[in-house]
C-alpha positions as CSV (number, residue, x, y, z in Angstrom):
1,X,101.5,90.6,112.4
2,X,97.9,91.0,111.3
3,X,96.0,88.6,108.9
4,X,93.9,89.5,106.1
5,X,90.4,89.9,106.6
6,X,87.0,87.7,106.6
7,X,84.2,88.2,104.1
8,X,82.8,91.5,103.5
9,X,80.7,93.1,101.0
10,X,81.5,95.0,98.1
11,X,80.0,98.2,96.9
12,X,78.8,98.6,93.5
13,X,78.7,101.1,91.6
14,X,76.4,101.0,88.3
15,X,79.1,100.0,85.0
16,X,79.3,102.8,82.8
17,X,80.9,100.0,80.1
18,X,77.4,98.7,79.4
19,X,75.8,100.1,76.3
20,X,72.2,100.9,76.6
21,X,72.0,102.2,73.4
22,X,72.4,98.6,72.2
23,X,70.3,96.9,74.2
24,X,67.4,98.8,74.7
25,X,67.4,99.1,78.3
26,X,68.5,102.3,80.3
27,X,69.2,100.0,82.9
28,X,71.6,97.5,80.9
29,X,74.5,95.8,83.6
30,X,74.6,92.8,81.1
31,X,78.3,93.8,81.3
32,X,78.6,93.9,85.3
33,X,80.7,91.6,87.1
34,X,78.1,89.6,88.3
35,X,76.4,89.3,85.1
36,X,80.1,88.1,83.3
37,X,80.7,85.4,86.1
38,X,76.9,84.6,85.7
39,X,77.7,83.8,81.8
40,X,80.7,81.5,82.5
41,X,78.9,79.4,85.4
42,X,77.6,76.1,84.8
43,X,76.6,75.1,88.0
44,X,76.6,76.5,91.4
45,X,76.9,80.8,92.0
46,X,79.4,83.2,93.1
47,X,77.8,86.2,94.8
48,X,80.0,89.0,94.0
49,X,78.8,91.5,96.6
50,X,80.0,88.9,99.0
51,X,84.2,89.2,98.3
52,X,86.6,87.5,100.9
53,X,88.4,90.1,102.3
54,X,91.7,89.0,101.6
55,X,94.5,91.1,100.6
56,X,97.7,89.1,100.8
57,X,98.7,85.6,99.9
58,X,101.2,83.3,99.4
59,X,101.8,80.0,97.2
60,X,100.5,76.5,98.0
61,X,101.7,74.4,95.3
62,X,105.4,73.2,95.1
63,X,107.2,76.0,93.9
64,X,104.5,77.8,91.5
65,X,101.4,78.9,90.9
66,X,98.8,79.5,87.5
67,X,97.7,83.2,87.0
68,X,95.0,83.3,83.8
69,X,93.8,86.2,82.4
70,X,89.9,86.3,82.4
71,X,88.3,88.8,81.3
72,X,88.4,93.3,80.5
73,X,86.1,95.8,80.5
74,X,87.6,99.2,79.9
75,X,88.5,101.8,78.1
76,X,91.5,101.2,79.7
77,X,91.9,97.8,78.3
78,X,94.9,98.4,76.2
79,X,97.3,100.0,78.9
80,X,96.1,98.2,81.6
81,X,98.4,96.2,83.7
82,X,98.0,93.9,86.7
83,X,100.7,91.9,89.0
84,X,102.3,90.8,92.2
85,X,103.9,93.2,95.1
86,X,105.5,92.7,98.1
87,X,106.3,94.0,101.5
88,X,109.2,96.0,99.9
89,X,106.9,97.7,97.6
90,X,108.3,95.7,94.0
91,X,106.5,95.0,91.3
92,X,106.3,91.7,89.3
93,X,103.9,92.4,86.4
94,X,101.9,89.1,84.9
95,X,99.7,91.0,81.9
96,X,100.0,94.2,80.2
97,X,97.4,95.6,77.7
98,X,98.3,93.8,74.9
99,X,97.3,90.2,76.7
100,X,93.7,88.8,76.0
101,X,91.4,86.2,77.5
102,X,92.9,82.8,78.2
103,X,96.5,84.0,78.6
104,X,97.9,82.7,81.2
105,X,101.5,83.6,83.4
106,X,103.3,81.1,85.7
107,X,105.0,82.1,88.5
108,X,107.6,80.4,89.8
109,X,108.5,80.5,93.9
110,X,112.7,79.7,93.8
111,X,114.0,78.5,97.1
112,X,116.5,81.9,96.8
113,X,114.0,84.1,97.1
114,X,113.6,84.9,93.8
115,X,110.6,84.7,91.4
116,X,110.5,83.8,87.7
117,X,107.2,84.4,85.3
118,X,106.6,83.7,82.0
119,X,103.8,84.8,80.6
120,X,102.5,83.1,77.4
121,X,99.3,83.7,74.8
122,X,96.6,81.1,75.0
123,X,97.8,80.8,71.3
124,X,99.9,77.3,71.7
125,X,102.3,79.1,69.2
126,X,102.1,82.1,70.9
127,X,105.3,84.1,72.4
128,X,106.3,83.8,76.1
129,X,107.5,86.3,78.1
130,X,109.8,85.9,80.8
131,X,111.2,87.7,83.7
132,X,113.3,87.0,86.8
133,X,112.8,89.6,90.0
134,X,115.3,88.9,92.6
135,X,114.1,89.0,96.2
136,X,110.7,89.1,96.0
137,X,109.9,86.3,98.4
138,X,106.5,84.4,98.2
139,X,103.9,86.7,99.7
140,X,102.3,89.0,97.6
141,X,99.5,91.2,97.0
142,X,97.5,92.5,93.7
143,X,98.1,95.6,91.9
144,X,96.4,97.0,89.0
145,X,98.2,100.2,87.0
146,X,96.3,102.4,84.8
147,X,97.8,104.3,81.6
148,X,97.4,107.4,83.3
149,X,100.1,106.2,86.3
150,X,97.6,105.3,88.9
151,X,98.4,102.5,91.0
152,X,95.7,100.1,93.3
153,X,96.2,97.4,95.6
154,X,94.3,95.0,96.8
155,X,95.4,96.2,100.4
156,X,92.9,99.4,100.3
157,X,95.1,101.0,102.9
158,X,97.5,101.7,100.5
159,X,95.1,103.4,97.6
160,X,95.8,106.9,97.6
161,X,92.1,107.8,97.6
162,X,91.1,105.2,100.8
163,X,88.9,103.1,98.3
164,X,88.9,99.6,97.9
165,X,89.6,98.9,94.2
166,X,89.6,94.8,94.1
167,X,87.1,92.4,95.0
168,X,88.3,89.0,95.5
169,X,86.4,85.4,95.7
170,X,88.0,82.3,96.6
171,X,86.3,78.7,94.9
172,X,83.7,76.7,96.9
173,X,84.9,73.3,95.8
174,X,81.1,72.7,94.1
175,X,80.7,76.3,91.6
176,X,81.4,74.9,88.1
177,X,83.1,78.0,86.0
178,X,83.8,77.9,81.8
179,X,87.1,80.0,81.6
180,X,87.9,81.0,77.9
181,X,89.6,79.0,75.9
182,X,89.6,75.7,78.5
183,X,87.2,72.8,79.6
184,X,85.2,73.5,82.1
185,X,85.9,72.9,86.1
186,X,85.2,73.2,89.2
187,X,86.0,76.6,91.5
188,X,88.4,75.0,94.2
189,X,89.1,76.6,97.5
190,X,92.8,77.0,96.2
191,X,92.0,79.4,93.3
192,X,90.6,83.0,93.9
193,X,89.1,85.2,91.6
194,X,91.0,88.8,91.5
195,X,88.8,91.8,89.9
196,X,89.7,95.5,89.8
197,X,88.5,98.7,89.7
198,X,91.2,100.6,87.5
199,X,89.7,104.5,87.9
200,X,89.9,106.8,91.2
201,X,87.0,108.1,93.2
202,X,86.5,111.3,92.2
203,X,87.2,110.6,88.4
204,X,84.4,111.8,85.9
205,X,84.0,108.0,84.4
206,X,85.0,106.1,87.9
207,X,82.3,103.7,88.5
208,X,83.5,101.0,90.8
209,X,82.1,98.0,88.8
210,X,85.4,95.8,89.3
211,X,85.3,94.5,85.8
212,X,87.8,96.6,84.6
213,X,90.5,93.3,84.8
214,X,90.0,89.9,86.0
215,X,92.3,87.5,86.5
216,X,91.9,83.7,88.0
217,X,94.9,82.6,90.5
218,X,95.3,79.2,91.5
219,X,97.7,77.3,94.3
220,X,97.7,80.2,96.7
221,X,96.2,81.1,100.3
222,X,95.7,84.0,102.1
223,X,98.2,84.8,104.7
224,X,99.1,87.0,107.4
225,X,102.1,89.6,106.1
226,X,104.5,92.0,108.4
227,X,102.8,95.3,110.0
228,X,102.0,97.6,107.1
229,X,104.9,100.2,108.0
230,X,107.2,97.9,106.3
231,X,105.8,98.1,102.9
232,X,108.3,100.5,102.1
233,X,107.8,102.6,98.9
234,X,103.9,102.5,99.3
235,X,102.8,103.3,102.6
236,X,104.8,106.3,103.5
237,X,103.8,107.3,99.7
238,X,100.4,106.7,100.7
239,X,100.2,108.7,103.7
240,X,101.3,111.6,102.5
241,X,98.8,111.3,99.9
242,X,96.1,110.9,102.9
243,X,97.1,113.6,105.0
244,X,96.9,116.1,101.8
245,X,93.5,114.9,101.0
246,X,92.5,115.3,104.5
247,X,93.9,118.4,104.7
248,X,92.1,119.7,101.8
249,X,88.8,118.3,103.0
250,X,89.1,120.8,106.1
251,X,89.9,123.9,104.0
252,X,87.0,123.4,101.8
């Protein structure tokens, strides 16, 4: 078994999404993560070079759990999409590109194993989505998949270019935060903040900002998960994708 891991500190990079050009300054990062979290915090902080570590998780409530759909920054925007995965390497998908701020997706933990979401626009007349995966047990991790068929996971050992692409902050019990479309409240310890980068290392526009997709969780905790060879479908996937790069490294 091995647990996820404590704090540590993210690495930004400087947002190509800002738009000097409209504000004036070379320098703009009105658009960074920080500086979007800023705008929807009444009192109290959250320092987003300071993320929790955590890559796996499991519910707390009885039986489900409230995913809402924050916030995007990309040019990916429209293809975007962001979920759950397992230990067995499937997919359970909450948004897709064509879900906006203050959407929302409830999961729901069956005692069979199985999970059901539904997925609904903050619109109260809006359509809901719904989908049954069998099997899928209640720990999970986060993915985010790009229109151009990359996939990242909030376990960094799995990314196929070694790069961490989510930064995650759990609530403080006191940090006050305005999420779109509902009253204000405050940032409990049982609701964590998921943010992706949704471009490679290496890619001519990748500039690890993490605002690419953020999503609010609440009524999970992190948890420890089985050893990582049994995340079948990603890891052995992910490996040979490592040992290629490395290779390729040495012949340059």
């Amino acid at each position: 078994m091995f647990s996820s891991s404590p704090a540590s500190a993210v690495t930004f990079g400087t947002s190509l999404d800002c738009d000097p050009a409209l504000s004036g300054d070379p320098l703009d990062q009105t658009c960074s993560l920080q500086s979007l979290l800023d705008d929807i915090t009444v009192s109290g902080g959250i320092d987003t070079t300071n993320d929790t570590g955590f890559e796996y998780f499991t519910n707390t409530a009885t039986g489900g759990s409230l995913a809402r759909f924050m916030f995007e920054v990309a040019g990916f925007a429209s293809g975007n999409k962001f979920g759950l995965f397992n230990k067995d390497g499937v997919k359970a998908e909450l948004f897709d590109g064509s879900n906006d701020d203050a959407d929302r997706a409830i999961v729901d933990f069956l005692d069979n194993g199985d999970i059901s979401i539904s997925t609904k626009a903050f619109d109260p007349i809006g359509s809901t989505v719904d989908n049954l995966i069998s099997d899928f047990g209640n720990v999970f991790g986060f993915y985010l998949e790009n229109p151009a068929g990359h996939t990242f996971f909030s376990d960094a050992s799995l990314n196929f270019d070694g790069r961490q692409h989510s930064a995650i902050y759990q609530g403080d019990n006191s940090t006050v935060l305005d999420l779109p479309g509902v009253q204000p409240g405050v940032f409990t310890d049982n609701e964590f903040i998921i943010a992706f980068e949704d471009l490679p290392e290496g890619h001519p526009y990748e500039d690890f900002d993490y605002n690419d997709l953020v999503v609010m969780m609440e009524s999970i905790e992190p948890t420890d998960i089985p050893e990582p060879s049994t995340l079948l479908g990603l890891g052995v996937v992910v490996s040979a994708a490592l040992v290629t790069r490395r290779r390729q490294r040495r012949s340059n």
